[in-house]
CSV table of C-alpha atoms in Angstrom, one decimal:
chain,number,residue,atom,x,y,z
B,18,UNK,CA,0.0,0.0,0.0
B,19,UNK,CA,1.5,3.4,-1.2
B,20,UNK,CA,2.2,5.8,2.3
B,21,UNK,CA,0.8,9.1,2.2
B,22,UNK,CA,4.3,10.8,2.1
B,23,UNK,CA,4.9,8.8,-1.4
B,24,UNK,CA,1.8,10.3,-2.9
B,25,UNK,CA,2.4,12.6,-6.4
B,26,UNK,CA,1.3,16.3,-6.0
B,27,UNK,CA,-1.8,15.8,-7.6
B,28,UNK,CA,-2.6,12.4,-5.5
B,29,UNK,CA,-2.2,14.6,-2.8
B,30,UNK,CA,-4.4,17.5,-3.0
B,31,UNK,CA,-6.9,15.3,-4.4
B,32,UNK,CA,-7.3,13.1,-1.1
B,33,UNK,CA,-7.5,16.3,0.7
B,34,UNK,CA,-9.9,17.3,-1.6
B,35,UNK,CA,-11.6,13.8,-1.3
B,36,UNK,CA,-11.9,14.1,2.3
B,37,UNK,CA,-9.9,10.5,2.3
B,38,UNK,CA,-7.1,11.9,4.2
B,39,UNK,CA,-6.3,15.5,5.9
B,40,UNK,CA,-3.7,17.9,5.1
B,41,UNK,CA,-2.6,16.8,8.8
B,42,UNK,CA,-2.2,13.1,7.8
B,43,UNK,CA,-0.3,14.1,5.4
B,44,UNK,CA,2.4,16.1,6.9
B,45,UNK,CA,2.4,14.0,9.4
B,46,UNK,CA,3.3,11.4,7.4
B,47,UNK,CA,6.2,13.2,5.9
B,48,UNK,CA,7.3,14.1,9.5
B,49,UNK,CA,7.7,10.6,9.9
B,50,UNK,CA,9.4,9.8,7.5
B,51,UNK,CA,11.8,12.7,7.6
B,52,UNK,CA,12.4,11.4,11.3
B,53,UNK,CA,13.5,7.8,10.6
B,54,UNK,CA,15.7,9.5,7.1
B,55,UNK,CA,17.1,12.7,7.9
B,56,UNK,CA,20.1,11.6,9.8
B,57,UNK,CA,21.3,9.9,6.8
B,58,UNK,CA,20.1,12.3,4.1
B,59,UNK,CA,20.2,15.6,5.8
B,60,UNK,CA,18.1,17.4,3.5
B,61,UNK,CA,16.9,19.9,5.8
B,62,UNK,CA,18.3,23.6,6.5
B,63,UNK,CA,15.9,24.0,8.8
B,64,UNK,CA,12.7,22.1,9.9
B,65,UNK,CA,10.3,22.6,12.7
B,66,UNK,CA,7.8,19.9,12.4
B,67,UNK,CA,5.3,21.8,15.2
B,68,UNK,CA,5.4,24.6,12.6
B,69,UNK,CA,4.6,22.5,9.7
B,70,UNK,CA,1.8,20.6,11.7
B,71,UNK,CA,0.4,23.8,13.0
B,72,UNK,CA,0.1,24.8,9.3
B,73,UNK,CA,-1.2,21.9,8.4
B,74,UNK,CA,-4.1,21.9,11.5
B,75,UNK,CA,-5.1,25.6,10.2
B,76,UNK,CA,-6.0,24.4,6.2
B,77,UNK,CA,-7.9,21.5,7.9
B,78,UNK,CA,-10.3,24.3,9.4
B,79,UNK,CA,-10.6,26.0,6.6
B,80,UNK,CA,-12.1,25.6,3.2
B,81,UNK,CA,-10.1,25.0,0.2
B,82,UNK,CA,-7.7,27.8,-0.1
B,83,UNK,CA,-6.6,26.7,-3.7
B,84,UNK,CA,-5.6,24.3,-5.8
B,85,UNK,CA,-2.1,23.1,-3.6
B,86,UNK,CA,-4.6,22.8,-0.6
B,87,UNK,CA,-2.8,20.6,2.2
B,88,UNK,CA,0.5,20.1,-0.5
B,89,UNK,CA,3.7,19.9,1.8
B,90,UNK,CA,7.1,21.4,-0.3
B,91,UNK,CA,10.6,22.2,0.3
B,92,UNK,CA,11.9,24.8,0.0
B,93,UNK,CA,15.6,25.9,-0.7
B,94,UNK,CA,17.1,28.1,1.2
B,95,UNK,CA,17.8,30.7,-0.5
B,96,UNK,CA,13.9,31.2,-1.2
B,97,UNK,CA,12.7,33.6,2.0
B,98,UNK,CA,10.2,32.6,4.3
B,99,UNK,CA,8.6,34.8,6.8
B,100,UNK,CA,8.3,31.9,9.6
B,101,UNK,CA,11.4,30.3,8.8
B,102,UNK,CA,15.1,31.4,8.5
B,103,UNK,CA,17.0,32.2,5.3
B,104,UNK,CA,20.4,31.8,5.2
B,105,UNK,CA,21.5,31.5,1.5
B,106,UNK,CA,24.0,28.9,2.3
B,107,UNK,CA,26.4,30.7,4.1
B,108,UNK,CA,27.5,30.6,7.7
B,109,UNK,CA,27.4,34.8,7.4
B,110,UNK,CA,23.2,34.2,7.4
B,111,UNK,CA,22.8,31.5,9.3
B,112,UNK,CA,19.3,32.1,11.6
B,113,UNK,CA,18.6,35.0,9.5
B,114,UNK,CA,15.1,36.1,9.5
B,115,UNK,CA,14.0,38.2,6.6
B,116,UNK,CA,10.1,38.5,7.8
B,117,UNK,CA,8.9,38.0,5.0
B,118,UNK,CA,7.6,35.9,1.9
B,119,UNK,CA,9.1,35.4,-1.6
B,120,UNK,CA,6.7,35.7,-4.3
B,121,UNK,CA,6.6,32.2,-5.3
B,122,UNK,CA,6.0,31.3,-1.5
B,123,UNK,CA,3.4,33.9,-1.0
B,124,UNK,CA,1.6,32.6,-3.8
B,125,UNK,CA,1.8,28.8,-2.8
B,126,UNK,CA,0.9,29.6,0.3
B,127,UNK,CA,-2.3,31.3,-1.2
B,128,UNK,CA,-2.7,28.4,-3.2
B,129,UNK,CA,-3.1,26.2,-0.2
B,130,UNK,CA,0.3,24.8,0.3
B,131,UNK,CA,1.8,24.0,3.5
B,132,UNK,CA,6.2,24.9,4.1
B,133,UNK,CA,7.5,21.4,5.3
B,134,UNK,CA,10.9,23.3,5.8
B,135,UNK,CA,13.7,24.8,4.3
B,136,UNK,CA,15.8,22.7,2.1
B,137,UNK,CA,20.0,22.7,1.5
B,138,UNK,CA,21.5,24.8,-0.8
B,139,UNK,CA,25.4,25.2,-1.2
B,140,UNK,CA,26.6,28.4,-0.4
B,141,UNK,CA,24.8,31.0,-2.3
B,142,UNK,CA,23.6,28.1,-4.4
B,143,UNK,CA,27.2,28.2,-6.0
B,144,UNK,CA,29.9,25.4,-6.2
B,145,UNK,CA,30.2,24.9,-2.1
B,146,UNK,CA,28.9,21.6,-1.1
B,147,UNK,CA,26.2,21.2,1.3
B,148,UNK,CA,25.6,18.7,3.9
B,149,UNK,CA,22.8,16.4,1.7
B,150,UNK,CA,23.8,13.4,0.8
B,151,UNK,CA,22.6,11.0,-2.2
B,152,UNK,CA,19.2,9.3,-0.9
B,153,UNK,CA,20.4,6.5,-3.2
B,154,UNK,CA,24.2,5.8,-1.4
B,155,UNK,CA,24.8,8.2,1.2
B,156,UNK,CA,28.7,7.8,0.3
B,157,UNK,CA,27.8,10.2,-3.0
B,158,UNK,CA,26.8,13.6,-3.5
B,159,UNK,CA,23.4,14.8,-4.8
B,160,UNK,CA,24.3,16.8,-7.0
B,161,UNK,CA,24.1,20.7,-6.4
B,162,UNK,CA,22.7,23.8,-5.3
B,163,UNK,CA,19.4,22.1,-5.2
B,164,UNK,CA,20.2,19.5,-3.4
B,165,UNK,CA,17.8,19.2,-0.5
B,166,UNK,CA,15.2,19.5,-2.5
B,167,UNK,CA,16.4,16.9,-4.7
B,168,UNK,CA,17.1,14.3,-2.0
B,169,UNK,CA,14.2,15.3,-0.3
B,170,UNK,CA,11.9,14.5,-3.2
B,171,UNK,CA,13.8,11.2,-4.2
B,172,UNK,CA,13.8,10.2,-0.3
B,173,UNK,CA,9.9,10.6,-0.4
B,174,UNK,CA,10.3,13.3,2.2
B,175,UNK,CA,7.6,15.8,0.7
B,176,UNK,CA,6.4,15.7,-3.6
B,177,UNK,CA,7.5,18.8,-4.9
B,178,UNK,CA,10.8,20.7,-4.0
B,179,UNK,CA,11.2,24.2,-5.0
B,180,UNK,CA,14.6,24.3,-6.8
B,181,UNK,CA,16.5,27.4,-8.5
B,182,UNK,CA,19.3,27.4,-11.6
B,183,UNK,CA,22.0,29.5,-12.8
B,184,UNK,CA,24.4,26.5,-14.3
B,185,UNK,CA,22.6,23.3,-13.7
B,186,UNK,CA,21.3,24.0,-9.8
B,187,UNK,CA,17.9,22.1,-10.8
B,188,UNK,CA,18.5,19.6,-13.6
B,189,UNK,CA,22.1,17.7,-12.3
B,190,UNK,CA,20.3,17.4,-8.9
B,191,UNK,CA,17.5,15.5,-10.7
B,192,UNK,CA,19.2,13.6,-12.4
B,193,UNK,CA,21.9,11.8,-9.7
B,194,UNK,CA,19.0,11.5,-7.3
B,195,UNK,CA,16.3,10.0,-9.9
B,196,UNK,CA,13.7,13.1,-9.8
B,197,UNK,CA,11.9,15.1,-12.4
B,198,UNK,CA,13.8,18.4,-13.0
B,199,UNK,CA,12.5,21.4,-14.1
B,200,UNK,CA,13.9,24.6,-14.9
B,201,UNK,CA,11.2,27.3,-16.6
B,202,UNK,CA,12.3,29.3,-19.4
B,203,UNK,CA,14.3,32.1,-18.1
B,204,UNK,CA,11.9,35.1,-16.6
B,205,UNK,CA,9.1,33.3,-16.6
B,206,UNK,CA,8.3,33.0,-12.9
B,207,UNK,CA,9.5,36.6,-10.4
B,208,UNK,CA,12.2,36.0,-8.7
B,209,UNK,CA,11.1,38.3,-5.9
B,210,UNK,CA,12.6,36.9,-2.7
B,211,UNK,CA,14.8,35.0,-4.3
B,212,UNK,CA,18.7,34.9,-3.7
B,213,UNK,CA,20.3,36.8,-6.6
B,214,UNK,CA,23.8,35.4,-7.8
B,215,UNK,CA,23.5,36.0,-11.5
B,216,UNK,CA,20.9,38.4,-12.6
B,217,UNK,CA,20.9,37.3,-16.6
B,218,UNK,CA,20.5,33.1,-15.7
B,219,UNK,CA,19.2,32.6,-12.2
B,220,UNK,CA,15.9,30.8,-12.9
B,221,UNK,CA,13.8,29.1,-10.7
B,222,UNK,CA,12.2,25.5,-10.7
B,223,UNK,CA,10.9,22.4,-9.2
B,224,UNK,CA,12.3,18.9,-8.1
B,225,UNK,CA,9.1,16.4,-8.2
B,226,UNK,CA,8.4,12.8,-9.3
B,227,UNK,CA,5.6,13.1,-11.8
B,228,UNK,CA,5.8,15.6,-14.3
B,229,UNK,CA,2.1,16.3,-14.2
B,230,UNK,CA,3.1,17.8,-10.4
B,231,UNK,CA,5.0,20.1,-12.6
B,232,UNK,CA,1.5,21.7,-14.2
B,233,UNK,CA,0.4,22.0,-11.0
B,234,UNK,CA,2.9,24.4,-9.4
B,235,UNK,CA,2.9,26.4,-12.8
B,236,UNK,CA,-0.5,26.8,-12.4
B,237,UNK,CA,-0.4,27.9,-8.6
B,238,UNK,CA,2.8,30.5,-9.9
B,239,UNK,CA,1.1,31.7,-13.3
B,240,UNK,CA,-2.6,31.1,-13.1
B,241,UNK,CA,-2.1,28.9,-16.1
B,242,UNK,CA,-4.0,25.5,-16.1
B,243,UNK,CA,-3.2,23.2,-14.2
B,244,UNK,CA,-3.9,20.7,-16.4
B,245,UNK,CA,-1.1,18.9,-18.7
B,246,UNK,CA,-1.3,19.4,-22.5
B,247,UNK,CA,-1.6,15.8,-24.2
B,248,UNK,CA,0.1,15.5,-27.2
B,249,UNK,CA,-2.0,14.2,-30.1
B,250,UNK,CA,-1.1,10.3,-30.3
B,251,UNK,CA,-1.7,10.7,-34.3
B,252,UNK,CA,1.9,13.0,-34.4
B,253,UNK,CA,4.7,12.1,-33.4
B,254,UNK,CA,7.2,14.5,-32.1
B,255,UNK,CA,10.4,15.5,-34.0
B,256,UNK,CA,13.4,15.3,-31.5
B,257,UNK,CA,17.1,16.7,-32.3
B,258,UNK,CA,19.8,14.5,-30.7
B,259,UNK,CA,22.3,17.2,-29.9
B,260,UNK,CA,25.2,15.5,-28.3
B,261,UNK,CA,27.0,18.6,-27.8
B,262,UNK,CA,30.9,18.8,-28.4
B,263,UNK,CA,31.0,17.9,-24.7
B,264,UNK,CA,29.4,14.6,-25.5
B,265,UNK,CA,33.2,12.2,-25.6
B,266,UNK,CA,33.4,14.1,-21.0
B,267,UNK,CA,30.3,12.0,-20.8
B,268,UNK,CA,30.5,8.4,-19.3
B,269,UNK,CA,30.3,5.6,-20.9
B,270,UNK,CA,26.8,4.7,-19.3
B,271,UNK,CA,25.6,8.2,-20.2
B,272,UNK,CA,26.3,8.1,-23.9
B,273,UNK,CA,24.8,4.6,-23.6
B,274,UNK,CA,21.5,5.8,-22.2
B,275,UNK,CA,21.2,9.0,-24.1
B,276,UNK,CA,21.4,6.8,-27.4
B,277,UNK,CA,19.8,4.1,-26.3
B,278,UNK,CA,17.1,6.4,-25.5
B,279,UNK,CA,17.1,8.5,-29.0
B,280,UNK,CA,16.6,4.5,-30.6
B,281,UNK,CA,13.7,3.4,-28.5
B,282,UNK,CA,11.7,6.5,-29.0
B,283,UNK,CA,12.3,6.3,-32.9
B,284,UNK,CA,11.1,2.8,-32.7
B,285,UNK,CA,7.6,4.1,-31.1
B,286,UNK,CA,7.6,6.3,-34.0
B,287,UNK,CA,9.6,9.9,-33.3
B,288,UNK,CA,11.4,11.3,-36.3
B,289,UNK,CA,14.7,11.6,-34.3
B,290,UNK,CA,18.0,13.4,-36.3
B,291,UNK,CA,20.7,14.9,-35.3
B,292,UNK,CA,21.0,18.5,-37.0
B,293,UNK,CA,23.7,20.9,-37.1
B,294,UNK,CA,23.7,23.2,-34.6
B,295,UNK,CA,24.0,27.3,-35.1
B,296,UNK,CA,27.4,28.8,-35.5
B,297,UNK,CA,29.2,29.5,-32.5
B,298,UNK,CA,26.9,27.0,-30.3
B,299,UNK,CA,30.6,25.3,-29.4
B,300,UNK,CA,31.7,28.5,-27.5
B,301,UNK,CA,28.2,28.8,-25.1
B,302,UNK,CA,29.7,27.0,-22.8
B,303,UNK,CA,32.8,29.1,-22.2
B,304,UNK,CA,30.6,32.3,-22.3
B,305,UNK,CA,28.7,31.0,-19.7
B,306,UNK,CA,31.4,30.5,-17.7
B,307,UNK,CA,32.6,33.7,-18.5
B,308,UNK,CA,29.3,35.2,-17.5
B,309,UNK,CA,28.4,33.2,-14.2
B,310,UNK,CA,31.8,34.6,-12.5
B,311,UNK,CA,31.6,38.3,-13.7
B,312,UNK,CA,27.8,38.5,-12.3
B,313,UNK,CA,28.2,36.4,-9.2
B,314,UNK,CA,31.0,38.5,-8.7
B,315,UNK,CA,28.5,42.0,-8.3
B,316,UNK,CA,25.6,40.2,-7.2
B,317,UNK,CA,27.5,39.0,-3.8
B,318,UNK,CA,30.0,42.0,-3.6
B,319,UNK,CA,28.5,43.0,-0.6
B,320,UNK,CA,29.6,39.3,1.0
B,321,UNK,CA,32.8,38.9,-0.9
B,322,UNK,CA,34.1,42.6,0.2
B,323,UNK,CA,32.4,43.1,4.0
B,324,UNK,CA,32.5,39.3,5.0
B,325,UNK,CA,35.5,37.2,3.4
B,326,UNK,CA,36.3,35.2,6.7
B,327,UNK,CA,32.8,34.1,6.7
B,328,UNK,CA,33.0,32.6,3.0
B,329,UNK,CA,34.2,29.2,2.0
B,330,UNK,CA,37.6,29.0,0.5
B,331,UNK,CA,36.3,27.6,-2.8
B,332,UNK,CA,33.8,30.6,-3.2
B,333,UNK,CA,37.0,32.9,-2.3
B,334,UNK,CA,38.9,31.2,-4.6
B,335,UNK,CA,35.7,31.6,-7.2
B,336,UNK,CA,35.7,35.4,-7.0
B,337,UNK,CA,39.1,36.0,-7.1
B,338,UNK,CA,39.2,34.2,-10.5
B,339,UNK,CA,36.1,36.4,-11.5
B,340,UNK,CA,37.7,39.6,-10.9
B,341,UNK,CA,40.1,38.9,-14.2
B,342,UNK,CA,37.1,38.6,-16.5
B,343,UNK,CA,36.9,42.2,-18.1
B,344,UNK,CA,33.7,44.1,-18.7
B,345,UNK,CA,34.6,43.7,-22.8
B,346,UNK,CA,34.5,40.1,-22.7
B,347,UNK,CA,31.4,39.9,-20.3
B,348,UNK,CA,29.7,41.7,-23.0
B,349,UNK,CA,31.1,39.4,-25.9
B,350,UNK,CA,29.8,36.2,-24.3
B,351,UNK,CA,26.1,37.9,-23.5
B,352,UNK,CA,26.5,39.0,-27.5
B,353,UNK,CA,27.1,35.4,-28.1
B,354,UNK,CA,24.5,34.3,-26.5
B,355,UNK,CA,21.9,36.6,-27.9
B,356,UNK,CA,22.7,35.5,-31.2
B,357,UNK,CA,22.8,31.7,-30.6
B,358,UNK,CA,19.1,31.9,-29.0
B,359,UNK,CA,18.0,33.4,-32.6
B,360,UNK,CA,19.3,30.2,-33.7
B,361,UNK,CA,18.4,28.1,-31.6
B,362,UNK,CA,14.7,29.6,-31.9
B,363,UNK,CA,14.9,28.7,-35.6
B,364,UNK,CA,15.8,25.0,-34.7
B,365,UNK,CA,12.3,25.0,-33.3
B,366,UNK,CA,11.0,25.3,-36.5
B,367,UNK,CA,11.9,22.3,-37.5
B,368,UNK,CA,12.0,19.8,-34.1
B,369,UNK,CA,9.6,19.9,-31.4
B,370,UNK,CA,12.4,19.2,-28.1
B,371,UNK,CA,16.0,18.3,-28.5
B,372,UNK,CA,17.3,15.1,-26.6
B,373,UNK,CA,20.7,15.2,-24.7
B,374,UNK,CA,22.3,14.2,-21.6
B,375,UNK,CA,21.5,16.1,-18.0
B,376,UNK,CA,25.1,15.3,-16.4
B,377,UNK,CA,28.5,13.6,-17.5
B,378,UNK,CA,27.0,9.9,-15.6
B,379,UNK,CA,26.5,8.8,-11.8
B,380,UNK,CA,26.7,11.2,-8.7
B,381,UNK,CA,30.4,11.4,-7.9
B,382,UNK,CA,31.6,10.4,-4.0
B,383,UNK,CA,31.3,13.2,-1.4
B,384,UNK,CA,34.8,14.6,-0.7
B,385,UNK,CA,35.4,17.2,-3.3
B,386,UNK,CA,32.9,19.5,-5.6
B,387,UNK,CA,29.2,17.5,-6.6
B,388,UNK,CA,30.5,17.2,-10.2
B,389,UNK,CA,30.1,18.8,-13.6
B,390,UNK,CA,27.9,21.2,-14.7
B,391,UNK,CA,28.6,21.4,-18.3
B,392,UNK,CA,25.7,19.9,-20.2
B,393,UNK,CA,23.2,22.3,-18.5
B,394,UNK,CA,25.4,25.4,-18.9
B,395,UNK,CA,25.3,25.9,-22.5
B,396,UNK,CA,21.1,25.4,-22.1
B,397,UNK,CA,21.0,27.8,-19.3
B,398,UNK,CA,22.5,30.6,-21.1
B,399,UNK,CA,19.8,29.7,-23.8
B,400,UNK,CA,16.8,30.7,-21.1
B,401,UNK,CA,15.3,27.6,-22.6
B,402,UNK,CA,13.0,25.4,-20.6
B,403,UNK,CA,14.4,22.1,-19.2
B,404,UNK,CA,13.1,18.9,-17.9
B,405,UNK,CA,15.4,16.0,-16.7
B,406,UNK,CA,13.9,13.1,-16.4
B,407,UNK,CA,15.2,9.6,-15.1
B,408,UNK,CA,15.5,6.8,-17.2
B,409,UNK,CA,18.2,4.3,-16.4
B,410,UNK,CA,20.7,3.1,-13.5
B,411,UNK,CA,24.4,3.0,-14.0
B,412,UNK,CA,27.0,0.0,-12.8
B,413,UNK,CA,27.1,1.7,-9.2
B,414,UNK,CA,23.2,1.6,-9.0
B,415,UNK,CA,22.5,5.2,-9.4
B,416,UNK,CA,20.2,7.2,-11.4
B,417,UNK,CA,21.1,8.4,-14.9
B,418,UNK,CA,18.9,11.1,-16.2
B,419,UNK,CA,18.8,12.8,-20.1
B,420,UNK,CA,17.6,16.4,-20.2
B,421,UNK,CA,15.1,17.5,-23.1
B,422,UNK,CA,15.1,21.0,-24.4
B,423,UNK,CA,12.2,23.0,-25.2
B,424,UNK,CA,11.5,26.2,-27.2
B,425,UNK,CA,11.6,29.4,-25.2
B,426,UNK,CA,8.3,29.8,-23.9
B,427,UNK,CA,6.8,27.3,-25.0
B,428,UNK,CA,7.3,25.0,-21.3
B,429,UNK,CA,3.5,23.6,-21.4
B,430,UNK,CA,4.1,21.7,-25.0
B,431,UNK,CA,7.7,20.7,-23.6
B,432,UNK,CA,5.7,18.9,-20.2
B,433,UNK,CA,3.4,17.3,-23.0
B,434,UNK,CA,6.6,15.8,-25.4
B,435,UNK,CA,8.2,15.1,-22.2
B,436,UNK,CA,5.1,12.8,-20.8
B,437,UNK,CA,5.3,11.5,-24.1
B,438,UNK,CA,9.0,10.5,-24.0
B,439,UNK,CA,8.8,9.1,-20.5
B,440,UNK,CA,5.9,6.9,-21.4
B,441,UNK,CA,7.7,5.6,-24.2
B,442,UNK,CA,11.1,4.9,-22.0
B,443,UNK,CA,9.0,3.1,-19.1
């Protein structure tokens, strides 16, 4: 019998709705669950399960306040909370109250949704490891900034897990801990409340395990439907298998999956090809990382001048590098990138989503950095939408994920070709 705290999103809010469980049940459940798990998974930033119950008690006396009514989520912690402490990832906020909501919290909570806790982030959801460990083998790393949410979603601690990306924050977490991950095309959702390290790429997102529960928090964010699109059975999509020039970094296993997955959905009946991509695509990555540095550089100038003891030596060490990166070849790479989205956009005339791996193979061991961000980067800088989905297990028994691409602004028909793919890769 499926627990309570293993319930989708949707299953969720429709018990509640149902009257065949209450939003205390529920949380309670997760509680639980979180009680027996988080000393191995440490997903948590902070968690007050009174808080969360006494949260959960109030939606029970009230009618339906919307359409996450009695939904328990994570939330990283660099999202602010007025009941619950914000500290970015950084030892300098740690406790930090901000007293107040961000946006995509104020509207969740108006939507019915109930804030389990705060989830880990690394420090300033940059390269710093956190504390969370894989769900899968608590020996590797889950991946990073969003990895609280990631393990917490994977460890069936709560459904959805607020997530946010500047490099591959969302998708490389979902893939190394076997979630959905999805990152919305660039701008879509405000970012009020919300941690700035890059102004041009940080986007926000959600870790869940259906990718219907992704509808659903668009819908509670948006106003848009919270129903999926279905994609007509009678046309079958046309996918571009872009291997990137990155593709011979990638593990064995990931190269296996990615093309093993590219065959099977040709078999069900996808057109799949693999195009040629828009001049200069192969230098997106390096503006990227020419990009990330100079921004993260201004967004957290008041930490990195007014509180350098308090920073981790690997974020030191990160704006130091920064400061070499002139304002001339900041401009070049954003240049760059404007020019590749044109062509990029035009790609979509001819392919509905583009297939290609979501990290280089299995989460790495804890010890070091989480990994490598590389196959999300070049996407990122796009301000495409992103799903990661899981698909396969590598020879360590760990999750391997392949990230599908969608047209900017078009994230609702990208959900429907990804429902599509998944189905087809069951």
């Amino acid at each position: 019998m499926t627990q309570l705290n293993e319930l989708s999103a949707r299953e969720v809010v429709s018990m509640i709705a149902a009257r065949e469980a209450s939003v205390e049940e529920v949380t309670k459940a997760c509680l639980d669950h979180i009680e027996k798990r988080e000393k191995d998974v440490l997903a948590f930033q902070f968690l007050d399960p009174e808080l969360a119950l006494n949260q959960a008690r109030a939606l029970d006396l009230s009618p339906s306040a919307g359409i996450l009514h009695g939904l328990p989520l994570g939330v990283k912690d660099i999202i602010e909370t007025i009941d619950m402490p914000t500290g970015w990832g950084s030892e300098i906020y740690e406790g930090r109250m901000t007293g107040r909501d961000a946006a995509c919290v104020a509207l969740c909570r108006a939507a019915g949704a109930v804030m389990l806790g705060k989830t880990v982030t690394s420090e300033f959801a940059c390269y710093s490891p956190g504390k969370t460990r894989n769900p899968h083998d608590i020996g590797r790393t889950p991946g990073a900034s969003s990895m609280g949410s990631a393990a917490g979603v994977a460890d069936f601690m709560f459904p959805v897990g607020f997530g946010s990306q500047t490099a591959s924050s969302i998708i490389r977490p979902a893939a190394h801990c076997g979630t959905v991950g999805y990152k919305v095309t660039t701008g879509t959702f405000s970012l009020d409340g919300v941690m700035e390290l890059c102004n041009s790429l940080d986007t926000l997102g959600f870790l869940t395990r259906e990718i219907g529960d992704v509808a659903l928090m668009r819908a509670a964010l948006l106003g848009d439907s919270a129903e999926m699109q279905v994609r007509d059975e009678s046309d079958s999509p046309r996918i571009a298998l872009v291997r990137t020039k990155h593709w011979p970094e990638a593990e064995a296993i990931t190269r296996e999956v990615v093309e093993s997955a590219a065959k099977k959905l040709s078999d069900a009946g996808a057109i799949v090809e693999e195009p040629e991509l828009p001049e200069g695509f192969d230098g997106l990555t390096e503006a990227h990382e020419t990009i990330m540095p100079y921004e993260a550089l201004r967004g957290r100038a008041f930490e990195i001048r007014n509180h350098r003891e308090g920073l981790t030596d690997v974020f030191r060490a990160f704006a130091e590098e920064a400061q070499a990166i002139s304002f001339g070849e900041y401009v070049a790479a954003q240049d760059l990138a404007i020019r590749c989205r044109k062509g990029v956009d035009d790609l979509f005339d001819r392919y509905d989503l583009f297939l290609t791996p979501s990290a280089v193979g299995e989460a790495i061991e804890l010890g070091g950095l989480t990994g490598n961000p590389m196959f999300s980067r070049l996407w990122t800088l796009l301000h495409v939408p992103l799903i990661s989905l899981p698909v396969a297990s590598g020879p360590q028994g760990l999750p391997i994920g392949i990230q599908l691409v969608g047209r900017h602004g078009a994230d609702n028909k990208l959900l429907a070709d990804a429902q599509w793919v998944r189905d087809r890769l069951a």
